[in-house]
Short mmCIF file of C-alpha atoms in Angstrom, two decimals:
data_model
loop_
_atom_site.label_atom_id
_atom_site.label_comp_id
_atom_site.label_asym_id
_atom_site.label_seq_id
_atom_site.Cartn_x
_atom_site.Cartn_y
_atom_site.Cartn_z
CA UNK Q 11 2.65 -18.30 -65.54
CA UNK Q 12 5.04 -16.81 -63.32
CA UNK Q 13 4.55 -12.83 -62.72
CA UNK Q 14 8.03 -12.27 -63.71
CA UNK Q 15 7.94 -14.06 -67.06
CA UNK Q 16 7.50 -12.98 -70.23
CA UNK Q 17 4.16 -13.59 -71.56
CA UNK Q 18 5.91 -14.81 -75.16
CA UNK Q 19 8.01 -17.46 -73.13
CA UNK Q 20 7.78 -20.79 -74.30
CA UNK Q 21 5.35 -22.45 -71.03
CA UNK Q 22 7.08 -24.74 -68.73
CA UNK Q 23 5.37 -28.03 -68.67
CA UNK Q 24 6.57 -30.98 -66.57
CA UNK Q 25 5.27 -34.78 -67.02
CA UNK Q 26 4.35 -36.50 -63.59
CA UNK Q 27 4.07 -40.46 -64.56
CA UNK Q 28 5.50 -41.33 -67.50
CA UNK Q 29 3.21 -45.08 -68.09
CA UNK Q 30 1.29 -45.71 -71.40
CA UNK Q 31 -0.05 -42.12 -71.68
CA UNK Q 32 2.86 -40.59 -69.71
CA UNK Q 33 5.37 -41.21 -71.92
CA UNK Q 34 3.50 -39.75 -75.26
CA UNK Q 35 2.69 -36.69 -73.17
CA UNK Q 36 6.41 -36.12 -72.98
CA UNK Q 37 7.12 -36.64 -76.75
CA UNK Q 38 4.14 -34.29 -77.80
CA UNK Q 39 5.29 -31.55 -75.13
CA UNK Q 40 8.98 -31.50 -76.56
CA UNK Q 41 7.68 -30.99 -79.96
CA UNK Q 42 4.74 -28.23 -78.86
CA UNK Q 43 6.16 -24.60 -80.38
CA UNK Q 44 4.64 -22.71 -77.45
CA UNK Q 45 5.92 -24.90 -74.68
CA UNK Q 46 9.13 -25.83 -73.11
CA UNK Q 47 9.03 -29.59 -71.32
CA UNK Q 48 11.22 -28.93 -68.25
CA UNK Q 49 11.25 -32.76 -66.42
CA UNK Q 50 9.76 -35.91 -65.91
CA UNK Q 51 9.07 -37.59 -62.39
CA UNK Q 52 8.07 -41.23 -61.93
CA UNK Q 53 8.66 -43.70 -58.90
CA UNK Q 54 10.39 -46.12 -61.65
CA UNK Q 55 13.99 -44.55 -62.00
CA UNK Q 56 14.85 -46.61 -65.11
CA UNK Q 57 11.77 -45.50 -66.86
CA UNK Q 58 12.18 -42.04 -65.75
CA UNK Q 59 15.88 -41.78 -66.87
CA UNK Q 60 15.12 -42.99 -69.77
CA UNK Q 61 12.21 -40.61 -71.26
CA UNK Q 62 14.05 -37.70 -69.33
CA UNK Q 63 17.56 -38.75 -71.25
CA UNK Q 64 15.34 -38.89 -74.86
CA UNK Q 65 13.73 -35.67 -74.54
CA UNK Q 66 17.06 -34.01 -73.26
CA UNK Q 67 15.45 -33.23 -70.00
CA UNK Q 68 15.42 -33.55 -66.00
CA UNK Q 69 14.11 -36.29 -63.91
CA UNK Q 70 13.14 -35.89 -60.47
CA UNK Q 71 12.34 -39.16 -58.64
CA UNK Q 72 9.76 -37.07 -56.35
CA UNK Q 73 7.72 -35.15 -58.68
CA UNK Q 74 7.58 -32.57 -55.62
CA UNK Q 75 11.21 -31.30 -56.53
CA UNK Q 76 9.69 -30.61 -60.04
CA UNK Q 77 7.17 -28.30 -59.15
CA UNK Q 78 9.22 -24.56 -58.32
CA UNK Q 79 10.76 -25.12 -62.04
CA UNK Q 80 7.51 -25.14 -63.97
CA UNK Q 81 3.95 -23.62 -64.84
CA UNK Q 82 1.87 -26.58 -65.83
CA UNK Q 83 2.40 -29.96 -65.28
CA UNK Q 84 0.57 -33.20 -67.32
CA UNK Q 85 -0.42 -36.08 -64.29
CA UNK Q 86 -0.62 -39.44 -65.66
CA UNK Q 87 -0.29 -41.47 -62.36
CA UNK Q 88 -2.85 -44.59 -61.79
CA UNK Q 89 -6.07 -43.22 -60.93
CA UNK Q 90 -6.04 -43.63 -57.21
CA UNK Q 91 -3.29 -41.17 -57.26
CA UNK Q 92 -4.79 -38.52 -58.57
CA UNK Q 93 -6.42 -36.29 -56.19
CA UNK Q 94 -3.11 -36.63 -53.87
CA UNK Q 95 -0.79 -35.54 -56.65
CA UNK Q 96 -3.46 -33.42 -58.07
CA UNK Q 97 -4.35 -31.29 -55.08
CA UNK Q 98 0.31 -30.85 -53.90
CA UNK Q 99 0.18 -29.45 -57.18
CA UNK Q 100 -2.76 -27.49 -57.44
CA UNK Q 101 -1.57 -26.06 -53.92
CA UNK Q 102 2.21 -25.15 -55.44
CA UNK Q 103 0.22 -22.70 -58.01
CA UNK Q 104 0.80 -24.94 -60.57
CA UNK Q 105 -1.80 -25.76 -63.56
CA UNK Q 106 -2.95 -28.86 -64.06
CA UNK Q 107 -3.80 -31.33 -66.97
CA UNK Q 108 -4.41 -34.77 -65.09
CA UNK Q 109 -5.97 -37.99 -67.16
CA UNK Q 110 -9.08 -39.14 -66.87
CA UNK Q 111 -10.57 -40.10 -65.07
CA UNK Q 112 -10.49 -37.15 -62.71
CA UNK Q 113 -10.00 -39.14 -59.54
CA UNK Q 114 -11.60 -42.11 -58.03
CA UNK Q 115 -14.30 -40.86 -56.47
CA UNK Q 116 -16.80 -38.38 -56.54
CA UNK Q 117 -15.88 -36.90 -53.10
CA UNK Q 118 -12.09 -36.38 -54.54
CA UNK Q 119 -13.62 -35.15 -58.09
CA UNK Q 120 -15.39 -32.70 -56.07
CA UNK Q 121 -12.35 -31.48 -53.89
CA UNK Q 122 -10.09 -31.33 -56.57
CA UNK Q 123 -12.84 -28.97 -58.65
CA UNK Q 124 -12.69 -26.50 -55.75
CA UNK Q 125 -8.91 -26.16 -54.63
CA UNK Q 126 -8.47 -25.28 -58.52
CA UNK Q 127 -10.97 -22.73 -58.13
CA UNK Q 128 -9.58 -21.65 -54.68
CA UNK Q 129 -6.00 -21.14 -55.88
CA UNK Q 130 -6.98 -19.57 -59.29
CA UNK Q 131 -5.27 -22.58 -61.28
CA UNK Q 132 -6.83 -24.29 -64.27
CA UNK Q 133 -7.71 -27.95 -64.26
CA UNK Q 134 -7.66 -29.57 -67.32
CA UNK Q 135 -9.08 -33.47 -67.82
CA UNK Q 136 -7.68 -35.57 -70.21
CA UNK Q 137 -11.17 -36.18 -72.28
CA UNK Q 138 -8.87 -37.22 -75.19
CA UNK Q 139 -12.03 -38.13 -77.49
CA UNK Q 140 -12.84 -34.04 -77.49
CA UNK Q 141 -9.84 -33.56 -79.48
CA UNK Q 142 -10.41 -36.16 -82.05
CA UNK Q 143 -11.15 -34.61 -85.53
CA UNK Q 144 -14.22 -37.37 -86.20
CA UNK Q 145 -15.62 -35.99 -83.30
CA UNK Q 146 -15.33 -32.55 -83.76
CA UNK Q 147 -16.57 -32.87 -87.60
CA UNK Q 148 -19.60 -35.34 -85.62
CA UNK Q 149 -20.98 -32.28 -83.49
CA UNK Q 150 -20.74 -29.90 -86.41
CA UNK Q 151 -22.93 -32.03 -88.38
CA UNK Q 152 -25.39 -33.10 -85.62
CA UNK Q 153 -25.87 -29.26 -84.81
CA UNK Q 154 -28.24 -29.32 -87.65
CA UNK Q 155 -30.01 -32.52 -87.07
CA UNK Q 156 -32.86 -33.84 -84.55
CA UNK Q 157 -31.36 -36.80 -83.15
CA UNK Q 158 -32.92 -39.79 -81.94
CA UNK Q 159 -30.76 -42.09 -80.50
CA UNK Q 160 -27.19 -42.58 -80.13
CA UNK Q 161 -25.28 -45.69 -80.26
CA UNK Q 162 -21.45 -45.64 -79.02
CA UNK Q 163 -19.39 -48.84 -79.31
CA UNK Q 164 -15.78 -48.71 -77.53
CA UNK Q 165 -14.22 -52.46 -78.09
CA UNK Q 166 -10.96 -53.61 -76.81
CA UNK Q 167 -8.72 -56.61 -76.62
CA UNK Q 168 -7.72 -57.60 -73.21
CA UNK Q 169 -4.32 -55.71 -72.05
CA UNK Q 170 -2.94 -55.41 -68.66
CA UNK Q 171 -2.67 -51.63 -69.06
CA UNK Q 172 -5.24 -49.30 -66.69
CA UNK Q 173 -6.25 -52.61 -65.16
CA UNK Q 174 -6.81 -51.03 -61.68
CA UNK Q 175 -10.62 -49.73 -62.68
CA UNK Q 176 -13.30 -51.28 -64.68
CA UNK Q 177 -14.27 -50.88 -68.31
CA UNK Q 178 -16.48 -48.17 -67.18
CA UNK Q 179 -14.03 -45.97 -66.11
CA UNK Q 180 -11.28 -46.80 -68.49
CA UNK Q 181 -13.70 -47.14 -71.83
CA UNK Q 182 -17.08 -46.07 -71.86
CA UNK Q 183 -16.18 -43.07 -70.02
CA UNK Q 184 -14.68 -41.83 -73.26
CA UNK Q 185 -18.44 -41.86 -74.25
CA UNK Q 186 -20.14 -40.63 -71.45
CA UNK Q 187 -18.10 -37.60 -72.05
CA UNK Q 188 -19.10 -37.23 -75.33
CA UNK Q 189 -22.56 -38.06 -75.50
CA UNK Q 190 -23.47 -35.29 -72.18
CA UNK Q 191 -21.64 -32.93 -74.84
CA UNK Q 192 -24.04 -33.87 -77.85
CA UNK Q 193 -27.37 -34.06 -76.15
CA UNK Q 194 -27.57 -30.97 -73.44
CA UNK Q 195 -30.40 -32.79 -72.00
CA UNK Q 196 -31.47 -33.83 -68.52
CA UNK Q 197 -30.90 -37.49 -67.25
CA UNK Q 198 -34.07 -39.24 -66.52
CA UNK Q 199 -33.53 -43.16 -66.71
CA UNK Q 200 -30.63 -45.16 -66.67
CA UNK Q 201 -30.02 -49.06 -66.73
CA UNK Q 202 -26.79 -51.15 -67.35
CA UNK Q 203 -25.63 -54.88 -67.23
CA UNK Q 204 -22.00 -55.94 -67.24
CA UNK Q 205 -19.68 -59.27 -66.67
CA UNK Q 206 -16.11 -60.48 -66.13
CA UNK Q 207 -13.59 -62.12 -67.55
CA UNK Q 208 -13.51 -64.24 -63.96
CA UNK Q 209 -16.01 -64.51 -61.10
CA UNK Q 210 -13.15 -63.70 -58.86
CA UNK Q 211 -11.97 -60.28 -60.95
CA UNK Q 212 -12.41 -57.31 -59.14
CA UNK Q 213 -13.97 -55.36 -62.22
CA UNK Q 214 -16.45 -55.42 -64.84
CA UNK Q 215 -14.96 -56.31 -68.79
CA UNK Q 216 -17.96 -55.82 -70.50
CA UNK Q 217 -20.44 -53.47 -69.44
CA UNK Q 218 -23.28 -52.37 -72.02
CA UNK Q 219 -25.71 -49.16 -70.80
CA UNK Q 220 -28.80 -47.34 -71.35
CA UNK Q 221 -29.38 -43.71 -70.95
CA UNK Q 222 -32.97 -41.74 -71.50
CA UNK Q 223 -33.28 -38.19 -71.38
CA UNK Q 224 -35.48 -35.44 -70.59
CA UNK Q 225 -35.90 -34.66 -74.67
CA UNK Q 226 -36.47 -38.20 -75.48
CA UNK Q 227 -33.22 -39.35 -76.91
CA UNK Q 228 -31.97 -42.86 -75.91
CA UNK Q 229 -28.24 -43.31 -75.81
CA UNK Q 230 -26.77 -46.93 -75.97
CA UNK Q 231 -23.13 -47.43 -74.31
CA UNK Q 232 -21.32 -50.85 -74.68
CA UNK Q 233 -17.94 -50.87 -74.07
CA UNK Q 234 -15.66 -53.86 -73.65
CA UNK Q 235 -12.25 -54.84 -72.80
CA UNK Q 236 -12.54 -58.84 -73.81
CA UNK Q 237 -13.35 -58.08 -77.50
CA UNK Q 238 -11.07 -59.49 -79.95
CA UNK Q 239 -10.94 -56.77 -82.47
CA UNK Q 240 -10.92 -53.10 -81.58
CA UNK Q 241 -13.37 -50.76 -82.47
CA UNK Q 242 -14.49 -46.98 -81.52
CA UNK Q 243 -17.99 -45.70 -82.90
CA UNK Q 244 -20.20 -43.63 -82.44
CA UNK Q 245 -23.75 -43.64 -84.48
CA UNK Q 246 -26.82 -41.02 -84.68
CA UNK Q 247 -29.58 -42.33 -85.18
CA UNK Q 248 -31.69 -38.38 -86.79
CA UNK Q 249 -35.04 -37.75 -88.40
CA UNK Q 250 -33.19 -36.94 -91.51
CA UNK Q 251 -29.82 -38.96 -91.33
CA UNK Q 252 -27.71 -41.85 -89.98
CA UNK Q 253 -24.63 -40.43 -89.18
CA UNK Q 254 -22.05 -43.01 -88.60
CA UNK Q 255 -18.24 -41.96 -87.03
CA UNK Q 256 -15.08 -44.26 -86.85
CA UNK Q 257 -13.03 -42.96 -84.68
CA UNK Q 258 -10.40 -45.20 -85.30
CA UNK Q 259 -10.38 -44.26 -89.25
CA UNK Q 260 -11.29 -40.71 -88.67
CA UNK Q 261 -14.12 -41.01 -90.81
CA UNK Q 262 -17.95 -40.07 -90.65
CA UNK Q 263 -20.61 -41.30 -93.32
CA UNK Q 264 -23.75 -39.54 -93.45
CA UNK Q 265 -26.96 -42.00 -95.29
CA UNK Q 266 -30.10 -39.87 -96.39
CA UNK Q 267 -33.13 -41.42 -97.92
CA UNK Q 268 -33.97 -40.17 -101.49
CA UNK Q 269 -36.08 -41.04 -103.90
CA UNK Q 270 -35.07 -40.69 -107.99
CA UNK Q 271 -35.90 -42.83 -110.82
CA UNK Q 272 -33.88 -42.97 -114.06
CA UNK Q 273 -35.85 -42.87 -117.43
CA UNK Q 274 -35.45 -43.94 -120.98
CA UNK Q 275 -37.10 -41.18 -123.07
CA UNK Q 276 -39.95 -43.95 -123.06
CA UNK Q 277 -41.34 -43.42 -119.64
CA UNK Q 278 -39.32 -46.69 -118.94
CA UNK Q 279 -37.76 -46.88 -115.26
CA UNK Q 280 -34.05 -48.69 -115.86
CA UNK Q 281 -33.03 -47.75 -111.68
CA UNK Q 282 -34.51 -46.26 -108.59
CA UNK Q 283 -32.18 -44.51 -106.18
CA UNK Q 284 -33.29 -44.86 -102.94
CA UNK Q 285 -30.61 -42.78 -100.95
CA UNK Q 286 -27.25 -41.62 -100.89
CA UNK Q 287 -24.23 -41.37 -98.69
CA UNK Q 288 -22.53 -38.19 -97.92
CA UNK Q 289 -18.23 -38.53 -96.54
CA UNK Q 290 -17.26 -35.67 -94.17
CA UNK Q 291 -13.74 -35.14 -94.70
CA UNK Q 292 -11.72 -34.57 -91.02
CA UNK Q 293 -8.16 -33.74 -90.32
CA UNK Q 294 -5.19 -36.03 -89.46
CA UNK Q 295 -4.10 -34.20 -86.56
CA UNK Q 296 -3.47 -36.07 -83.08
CA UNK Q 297 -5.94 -35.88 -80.95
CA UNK Q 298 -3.06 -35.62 -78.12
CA UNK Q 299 -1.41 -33.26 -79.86
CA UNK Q 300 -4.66 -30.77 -80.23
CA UNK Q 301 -5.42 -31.94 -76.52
CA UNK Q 302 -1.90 -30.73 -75.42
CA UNK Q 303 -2.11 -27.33 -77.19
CA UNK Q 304 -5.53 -26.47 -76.12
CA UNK Q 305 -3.76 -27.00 -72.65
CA UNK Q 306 -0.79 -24.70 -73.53
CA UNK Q 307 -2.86 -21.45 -74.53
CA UNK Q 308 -5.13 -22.35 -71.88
CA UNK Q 309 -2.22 -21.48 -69.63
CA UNK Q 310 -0.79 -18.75 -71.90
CA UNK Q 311 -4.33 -17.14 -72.05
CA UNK Q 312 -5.50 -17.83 -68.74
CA UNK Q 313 -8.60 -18.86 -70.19
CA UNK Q 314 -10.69 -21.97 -69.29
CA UNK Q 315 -10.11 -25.23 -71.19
CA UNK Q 316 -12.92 -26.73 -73.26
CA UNK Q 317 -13.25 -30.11 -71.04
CA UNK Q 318 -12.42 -28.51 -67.40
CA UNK Q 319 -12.90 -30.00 -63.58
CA UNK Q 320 -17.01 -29.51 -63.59
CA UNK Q 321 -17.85 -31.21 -66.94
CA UNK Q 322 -15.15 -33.89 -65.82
CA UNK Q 323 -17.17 -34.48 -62.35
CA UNK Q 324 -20.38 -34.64 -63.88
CA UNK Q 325 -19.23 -37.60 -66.35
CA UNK Q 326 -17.94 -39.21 -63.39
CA UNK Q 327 -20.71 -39.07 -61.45
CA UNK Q 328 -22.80 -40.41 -64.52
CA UNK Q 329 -19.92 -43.35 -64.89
CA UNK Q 330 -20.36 -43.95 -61.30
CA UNK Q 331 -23.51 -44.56 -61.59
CA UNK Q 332 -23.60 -46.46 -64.76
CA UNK Q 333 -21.40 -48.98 -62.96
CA UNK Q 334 -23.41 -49.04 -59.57
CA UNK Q 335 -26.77 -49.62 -61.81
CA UNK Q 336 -24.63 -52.89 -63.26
CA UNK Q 337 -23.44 -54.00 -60.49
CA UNK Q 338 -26.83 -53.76 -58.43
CA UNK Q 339 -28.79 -55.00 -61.62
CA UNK Q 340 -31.20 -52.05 -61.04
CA UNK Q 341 -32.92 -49.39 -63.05
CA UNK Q 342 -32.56 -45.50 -61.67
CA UNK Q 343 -35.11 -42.69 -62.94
CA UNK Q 344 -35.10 -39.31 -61.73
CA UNK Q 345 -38.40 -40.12 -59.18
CA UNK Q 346 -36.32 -43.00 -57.56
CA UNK Q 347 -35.22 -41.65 -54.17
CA UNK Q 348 -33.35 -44.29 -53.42
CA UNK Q 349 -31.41 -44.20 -56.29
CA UNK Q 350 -31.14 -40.32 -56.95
CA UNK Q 351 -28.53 -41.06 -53.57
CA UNK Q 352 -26.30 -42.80 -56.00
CA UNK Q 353 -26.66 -39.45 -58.65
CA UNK Q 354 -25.17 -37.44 -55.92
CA UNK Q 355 -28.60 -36.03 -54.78
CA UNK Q 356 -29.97 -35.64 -58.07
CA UNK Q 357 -27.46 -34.28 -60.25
CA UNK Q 358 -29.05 -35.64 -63.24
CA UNK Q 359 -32.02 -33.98 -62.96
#
């Protein structure tokens, strides 16, 4: 926040791209208590207009312009835009909440993490899946089992939004996200596969991947943006439990084996109960919405936001190589020189 603002001002957020995501930035921002959205910039001036004329707000055609009049801005440009936009506003001593992923590549990720750091600003990455209530309620639960394995299933039709990166980077790196924040383990083996809709596409559709760690868990990725019904799970595989969690239905079953028979006052058995199902009960609240807020106080508090520029770059150094592993067709363990190149020089291990 500005030095010569009020610390109970509303903070003054401004939307740069206003696509798919862009536009439901804006509407959560002009219903947020604690913030103020100020404008909306996009290189479409129809689009623009219009969000800017709902919300009651200012468009600026060069997001530049936008900058001196706010405290935070929300960066939903296509991906290869990111770092550019990210680090002119970074630079302006603005904070930053940019989608994921955090930029297209590794070296970007990287520079982006340090200007932040450099010029004292936070940097926020969208992570949306962090916010979801099924997942938060998942964690609490798995807290207090041993898990296994993991199994996380993110199914799409095929749409021509975020069609400029593969299903790696739009889908499964939702997951990738999530499962580095449920097993705090070290990466020792990794091995993927993938396909295309066409020979001639530029990017993988369907890519399905295998992750072991240092503590022995196995975590199973598929994630698909050909499949005909859509579908968002994750499921933990415990010593105790099988934990299941729809994301999409914000709801999380929990089976546990039991064993009970029911007597007649004869000795006779009339039904065996062999286990039992447990329903976690999670909020309704948008995941955007509690993404968004986090954000805001973030700012307000100066305090550093739950899924920040270093846990970003390390899921998209683990994505990148995820897709790399695919593509090649090869397996990469932590004693693999040649592959620990494509980690980033070991960052997995």
């Amino acid at each position: 926040m500005s030095p010569n603002r009020n610390f109970q001002d509303p903070i003054r957020v401004g939307v740069i791209g206003i696509g798919n995501m862009g536009q439901h930035h804006a509407r959560v921002l002009s219903l947020l208590k604690d913030a103020e959205l100020v404008g909306v910039s996009d290189v479409s001036v129809e689009r623009g207009r219009d969000t800017a004329n709902k919300h009651r707000v200012l468009y600026f055609e060069d997001y530049r312009e936008l900058l001196p009049l706010v405290d935070a801005v929300c960066i939903a440009v296509p991906t290869r835009l990111h770092y550019d936009v990210g680090t002119t506003c970074l630079k302006a001593g603005v904070h930053v909440l940019i989608e994921k992923p955090i930029a297209a590549t590794i070296e970007e990720a990287e520079a982006l993490v340090k200007i932040a750091a450099d010029h004292n600003r936070i940097l926020q990455v969208g992570h949306i899946e962090r916010f979801n209530p099924a997942f938060q309620e998942l964690s609490k639960v798995l807290k207090h089992e041993t898990i296994l394995a993991i199994e996380a299933d993110r199914m799409s039709p095929y749409s021509q939004r975020a069609n400029d990166v593969s299903v790696v980077f739009d889908l499964m790196i939702h997951d990738i996200d999530l499962i580095l924040e449920l097993v705090p383990s070290a990466i020792v083996r990794v091995s993927a596969h993938g396909n295309r809709v066409s020979p001639e596409s530029s990017y993988l559709d369907y890519v399905t991947a295998t992750i072991g760690f240092e503590n022995g868990v196995i975590a199973t990725l598929t994630a698909s943006k050909v499949t005909h019904r859509k579908k968002r799970k994750i499921t933990a595989h415990c010593t105790n439990s099988l934990t299941e969690s729809d994301f999409l239905n914000n709801e999380i079953l929990i089976h546990r084996q039991t064993t009970a028979n029911w007597t007649t006052d004869y000795g006779q058995v009339l039904y065996r109960q062999d286990g039992f199902i447990e329903k976690v009960y999670t909020s309704n609240i948008e995941p955007l919405h509690a993404e968004l807020e986090h954000f805001v106080a973030c700012v307000r508090d100066k305090a550093q936001p739950s899924v920040g520029g270093d846990q970003a770059l390390k899921t998209l150094r683990l994505a990148s190589l995820i897709e790399q592993t695919a593509i090649d067709g090869q397996v990469w363990r932590s004693c693999d020189l040649q592959l620990r190149e494509v980690a980033t020089a070991g960052s997995y291990v």
